[in-house]
Amino acid sequence: GAVVSQHPSWVICKSGTSVKIECRSLDFQATTMFWYRQFPKQSLMLMATSNEGSKATYEQGVEKDKFLINHASLTLSTLTVTSAHPEDSSFYICSARDPSREKLFFGSGTQLSVL
Amino acid sequence: EDQVTQSPEALRLQEGESSSLNCSYTVSGLRGLFWYRQDPGKGPEFLFTLYSAGEEKEKERLKATLTKKESFLHITAPKPEDSATYLCAFSLSGGYNKLIFGAGTRLAVHP
């Protein structure tokens, strides 16, 4: 079964509103989680690295004030898209590293549509 | 600049028709080359990790190989259920940390 749970699977929101996406590691503690976005027929683009108990590290070109990341516990990281606009519509995917198994597990993704 | 390029962009095969997908890279200090499978609307599913040139790994109809410049994913006698996008990615920092993905190869296997 899934070891990383991502919620919601899809969300539709109005322009200007904020949307929160959750990523949970179900059977391991993840000190590090990663957030990616993916446009149709394109690959995953790393947005940021989420570290438990500290600030996230954002990739070049990603607005940290727009994409708020919180990693308050060892099993939960959240991505909040603030003041969403249609160009933010995309598929967002999280991943979590299980240090005990030396594997990186991905969530099932969240399709965000901003109207 | 570190980068990874996958080819072909799309591949159509008949069931049973073996082929190979390519992932070429120019990365200084490669610490791992990863292959994932992604179905539409889903997150990537881990297939293989390769760490050194000459390494090979197999899983059912799939076999991944690695040289100093590229990696191949060989698909032997594919079935329609093998249809998916296959992604390769590299890690610079060792282990399963920050991964940089290629654009993927969309594979369609027809009966």
Short mmCIF file of C-alpha atoms in Angstrom, two decimals, chain B residues 13-110:
data_model
loop_
_atom_site.label_atom_id
_atom_site.label_comp_id
_atom_site.label_asym_id
_atom_site.label_seq_id
_atom_site.Cartn_x
_atom_site.Cartn_y
_atom_site.Cartn_z
CA LEU B 13 5.52 -0.75 -29.52
CA GLN B 14 3.58 -3.81 -30.40
CA GLU B 15 3.09 -6.32 -27.62
CA GLY B 16 6.19 -8.53 -27.49
CA GLU B 17 8.38 -6.05 -29.38
CA SER B 18 11.44 -5.42 -27.22
CA SER B 19 13.12 -2.02 -27.14
CA SER B 20 15.28 0.32 -25.06
CA LEU B 21 14.81 3.76 -23.59
CA ASN B 22 17.79 6.07 -23.25
CA CYS B 23 18.81 8.49 -20.51
CA SER B 24 21.99 10.44 -21.22
CA TYR B 25 23.49 12.70 -18.62
CA THR B 26 26.16 15.28 -18.11
CA VAL B 27 26.52 15.45 -14.37
CA SER B 28 29.57 16.19 -12.34
CA GLY B 29 29.68 14.02 -9.28
CA LEU B 30 26.75 11.73 -10.02
CA ARG B 31 25.66 10.01 -6.82
CA GLY B 32 22.82 7.93 -8.20
CA LEU B 33 20.75 7.37 -11.37
CA PHE B 34 17.11 6.51 -10.80
CA TRP B 35 14.36 5.09 -12.97
CA TYR B 36 10.69 5.65 -12.17
CA ARG B 37 7.44 4.71 -13.85
CA GLN B 38 4.56 7.19 -13.85
CA ASP B 39 0.99 6.44 -14.82
CA PRO B 40 -1.32 9.32 -15.84
CA GLY B 41 -2.53 11.34 -12.85
CA LYS B 42 -0.31 9.43 -10.43
CA GLY B 43 2.95 9.97 -8.64
CA PRO B 44 6.13 8.23 -9.82
CA GLU B 45 6.70 4.62 -8.82
CA PHE B 46 10.26 3.57 -8.05
CA LEU B 47 11.89 1.02 -10.35
CA PHE B 48 15.70 1.05 -10.01
CA THR B 49 18.70 2.87 -8.62
CA LEU B 50 22.13 2.56 -10.24
CA TYR B 51 25.27 3.95 -8.67
CA SER B 52 28.27 2.98 -10.78
CA ALA B 53 29.16 2.35 -14.42
CA GLY B 54 28.66 -1.28 -15.36
CA GLU B 55 25.91 -1.82 -12.86
CA GLU B 56 22.77 -3.62 -14.03
CA LYS B 57 19.45 -4.32 -12.32
CA GLU B 58 16.44 -6.33 -13.42
CA LYS B 59 12.81 -6.53 -12.47
CA GLU B 60 10.41 -8.69 -14.45
CA ARG B 61 10.52 -7.44 -18.08
CA LEU B 62 12.69 -4.43 -17.24
CA LYS B 63 16.46 -4.18 -17.07
CA ALA B 64 18.40 -1.02 -16.30
CA THR B 65 22.06 -0.49 -17.18
CA LEU B 66 24.49 2.35 -16.53
CA THR B 67 27.59 3.63 -18.29
CA LYS B 68 29.65 6.73 -17.59
CA LYS B 69 27.47 8.81 -19.91
CA GLU B 70 24.08 7.14 -20.16
CA SER B 71 21.61 4.68 -18.79
CA PHE B 72 19.31 2.36 -20.68
CA LEU B 73 16.02 0.85 -19.65
CA HIS B 74 15.52 -2.30 -21.67
CA ILE B 75 12.00 -3.65 -21.99
CA THR B 76 11.77 -7.27 -23.07
CA ALA B 77 8.56 -8.58 -24.62
CA PRO B 78 6.45 -5.71 -23.31
CA LYS B 79 2.78 -6.03 -22.47
CA PRO B 80 0.05 -3.38 -22.71
CA GLU B 81 0.24 -2.90 -18.93
CA ASP B 82 3.80 -1.62 -19.37
CA SER B 83 2.37 1.48 -21.03
CA ALA B 84 3.39 4.49 -18.92
CA THR B 85 5.84 7.35 -18.82
CA TYR B 86 9.31 6.29 -17.75
CA LEU B 87 11.37 8.90 -15.98
CA CYS B 88 15.04 8.92 -15.16
CA ALA B 89 16.53 11.18 -12.51
CA PHE B 90 19.86 11.86 -10.91
CA SER B 91 21.00 12.75 -7.45
CA LEU B 92 24.01 14.86 -6.69
CA SER B 93 23.93 14.70 -2.96
CA GLY B 94 23.97 10.99 -2.43
CA GLY B 95 21.28 8.52 -1.56
CA TYR B 96 17.65 9.34 -2.01
CA ASN B 97 17.73 13.05 -1.67
CA LYS B 98 16.97 15.84 -4.09
CA LEU B 99 16.32 14.32 -7.51
CA ILE B 100 16.50 16.10 -10.85
CA PHE B 101 14.25 14.49 -13.44
CA GLY B 102 14.45 14.12 -17.19
CA ALA B 103 11.45 14.87 -19.37
CA GLY B 104 10.48 11.22 -19.64
CA THR B 105 9.63 8.74 -22.39
CA ARG B 106 5.93 8.04 -22.98
CA LEU B 107 5.63 4.37 -23.84
CA ALA B 108 2.53 2.89 -25.46
CA VAL B 109 2.35 -0.88 -25.94
CA HIS B 110 -0.43 -2.06 -28.23
#
